[in-house]
Amino acid sequence: MPYITKQFKFCAAHKYWNPNWSDQKNKKIFEDDIKIHGHNYTLDITIKGQPLDDSGFIINISDLKKIVDKYVIKYLDHSQIEQDVEWFENKQPSTENLVIFIWEQISPHIIGNGKLFKIKLRETPTIYTEYYGPDGE
């Protein structure tokens, strides 16, 4: 079965802080990330499915771009994630939580032949998280 991946980019800031922990524990666990800092994120969205006979596409990439722009980029780009995005009200703005948020935002809007297969979010050149959905591996 073919898989197609479209890459997106956005910039966002965040900080880590658990209000249920002491200052000392927050500093020990999160280190310098208790301060507001930003990342230039790279987001890969992978769709799987059989190509349609008439177009040869699994999904129209311009449709995928509209979905991701409307339900993800619009909320995350140039935001301070834990303050500006309601979903993160009681959650840490980690890449692990971000991929779950992104999946929940776009999955209901992927219609037709293709199915959302994987989200890969790169926070830095050496840190990324992959997510295969709530039923994934």
CSV table of C-alpha atoms in Angstrom, one decimal:
chain,number,residue,atom,x,y,z
A,1,MET,CA,0.0,0.0,0.0
A,2,PRO,CA,1.4,3.4,-0.9
A,3,TYR,CA,2.1,6.1,1.7
A,4,ILE,CA,2.5,9.8,0.9
A,5,THR,CA,4.0,12.4,3.3
A,6,LYS,CA,3.6,16.1,3.2
A,7,GLN,CA,5.9,18.4,5.3
A,8,PHE,CA,4.8,21.5,7.1
A,9,LYS,CA,6.7,24.1,9.2
A,10,PHE,CA,5.7,26.3,12.0
A,11,CYS,CA,7.3,28.3,14.8
A,12,ALA,CA,6.0,28.2,18.4
A,13,ALA,CA,7.2,28.9,21.9
A,14,HIS,CA,6.5,27.0,25.1
A,15,LYS,CA,7.8,26.4,28.6
A,16,TYR,CA,7.4,23.5,30.9
A,17,TRP,CA,6.0,23.9,34.4
A,18,ASN,CA,4.0,21.6,36.7
A,19,PRO,CA,2.0,23.7,39.2
A,20,ASN,CA,1.7,20.7,41.5
A,21,TRP,CA,5.4,20.4,41.9
A,22,SER,CA,7.8,22.5,43.9
A,23,ASP,CA,10.1,25.0,42.2
A,24,GLN,CA,13.0,22.7,42.9
A,25,LYS,CA,11.3,19.7,41.3
A,26,ASN,CA,10.3,21.7,38.2
A,27,LYS,CA,13.9,22.9,37.8
A,28,LYS,CA,15.3,19.4,38.4
A,29,ILE,CA,12.9,17.7,35.8
A,30,PHE,CA,12.6,20.5,33.2
A,31,GLU,CA,16.0,22.2,33.7
A,32,ASP,CA,16.3,25.3,31.4
A,33,ASP,CA,13.0,24.5,29.7
A,34,ILE,CA,11.1,26.2,32.6
A,35,LYS,CA,11.9,29.4,30.7
A,36,ILE,CA,9.9,30.4,27.6
A,37,HIS,CA,11.8,29.2,24.5
A,38,GLY,CA,10.9,28.6,20.9
A,39,HIS,CA,11.3,26.0,18.2
A,40,ASN,CA,11.1,25.9,14.4
A,41,TYR,CA,9.0,22.7,14.1
A,42,THR,CA,8.9,20.4,11.1
A,43,LEU,CA,5.7,18.4,10.9
A,44,ASP,CA,5.4,15.4,8.6
A,45,ILE,CA,1.9,14.1,7.9
A,46,THR,CA,1.7,10.6,6.3
A,47,ILE,CA,-1.4,9.3,4.6
A,48,LYS,CA,-1.8,5.7,3.4
A,49,GLY,CA,-4.3,4.3,1.0
A,50,GLN,CA,-4.8,3.0,-2.5
A,51,PRO,CA,-4.6,5.7,-5.3
A,52,LEU,CA,-7.9,6.6,-6.8
A,53,ASP,CA,-8.3,5.4,-10.4
A,54,ASP,CA,-9.2,8.8,-11.8
A,55,SER,CA,-6.5,11.0,-10.2
A,56,GLY,CA,-3.8,8.5,-9.2
A,57,PHE,CA,-3.7,10.2,-5.8
A,58,ILE,CA,-4.3,8.8,-2.3
A,59,ILE,CA,-5.2,12.3,-1.2
A,60,ASN,CA,-5.2,15.6,-3.0
A,61,ILE,CA,-2.2,17.4,-1.4
A,62,SER,CA,-3.8,20.8,-1.7
A,63,ASP,CA,-6.8,19.4,0.4
A,64,LEU,CA,-4.3,18.1,3.0
A,65,LYS,CA,-2.6,21.4,3.1
A,66,LYS,CA,-5.9,23.2,3.7
A,67,ILE,CA,-6.8,20.8,6.5
A,68,VAL,CA,-3.4,21.2,8.3
A,69,ASP,CA,-3.4,25.0,7.8
A,70,LYS,CA,-6.9,25.3,9.2
A,71,TYR,CA,-6.8,22.9,12.1
A,72,VAL,CA,-3.1,22.9,13.1
A,73,ILE,CA,-0.9,25.8,11.8
A,74,LYS,CA,-3.6,28.4,12.5
A,75,TYR,CA,-3.5,27.4,16.2
A,76,LEU,CA,0.2,26.7,16.7
A,77,ASP,CA,2.2,29.0,14.5
A,78,HIS,CA,3.7,31.9,16.5
A,79,SER,CA,1.8,30.8,19.6
A,80,GLN,CA,2.9,30.2,23.1
A,81,ILE,CA,1.4,26.7,23.1
A,82,GLU,CA,0.5,26.2,26.8
A,83,GLN,CA,-1.1,29.7,27.0
A,84,ASP,CA,-2.7,30.1,23.6
A,85,VAL,CA,-4.0,26.7,22.7
A,86,GLU,CA,-6.9,25.6,25.0
A,87,TRP,CA,-6.2,21.9,24.5
A,88,PHE,CA,-3.0,22.3,26.5
A,89,GLU,CA,-4.6,24.0,29.5
A,90,ASN,CA,-3.7,21.1,31.8
A,91,LYS,CA,-1.1,19.4,29.7
A,92,GLN,CA,2.6,19.9,29.1
A,93,PRO,CA,3.4,21.3,25.6
A,94,SER,CA,5.8,18.4,24.8
A,95,THR,CA,6.2,17.0,21.4
A,96,GLU,CA,4.5,13.8,22.7
A,97,ASN,CA,1.4,15.8,23.5
A,98,LEU,CA,1.6,17.9,20.4
A,99,VAL,CA,1.4,14.9,18.1
A,100,ILE,CA,-1.7,13.7,19.9
A,101,PHE,CA,-3.2,17.2,19.6
A,102,ILE,CA,-2.4,17.3,15.9
A,103,TRP,CA,-3.8,13.8,15.3
A,104,GLU,CA,-7.1,14.8,17.0
A,105,GLN,CA,-7.3,18.0,15.0
A,106,ILE,CA,-6.8,16.6,11.6
A,107,SER,CA,-7.9,12.9,11.7
A,108,PRO,CA,-11.7,13.6,11.4
A,109,HIS,CA,-11.1,15.7,8.3
A,110,ILE,CA,-9.2,13.2,6.3
A,111,ILE,CA,-11.9,11.8,4.1
A,112,GLY,CA,-12.1,9.6,1.1
A,113,ASN,CA,-9.6,6.9,0.2
A,114,GLY,CA,-6.7,7.9,2.4
A,115,LYS,CA,-6.3,7.4,6.1
A,116,LEU,CA,-4.0,9.2,8.5
A,117,PHE,CA,-1.1,6.9,9.2
A,118,LYS,CA,1.6,8.8,11.0
A,119,ILE,CA,2.5,12.2,12.4
A,120,LYS,CA,6.2,13.0,12.9
A,121,LEU,CA,7.0,16.2,14.7
A,122,ARG,CA,10.6,17.4,14.8
A,123,GLU,CA,11.3,19.9,17.6
A,124,THR,CA,15.1,20.1,17.1
A,125,PRO,CA,17.6,18.4,14.8
A,126,THR,CA,18.0,15.7,17.4
A,127,ILE,CA,14.5,15.4,18.9
A,128,TYR,CA,11.4,14.2,17.2
A,129,THR,CA,8.2,12.3,18.1
A,130,GLU,CA,6.3,9.9,15.9
A,131,TYR,CA,2.6,9.0,16.5
A,132,TYR,CA,0.6,6.3,14.8
A,133,GLY,CA,-2.7,7.3,16.4
A,134,PRO,CA,-4.5,6.0,19.4
A,135,ASP,CA,-4.7,2.5,18.0
A,136,GLY,CA,-1.1,2.5,16.6
A,137,GLU,CA,1.9,0.6,17.7
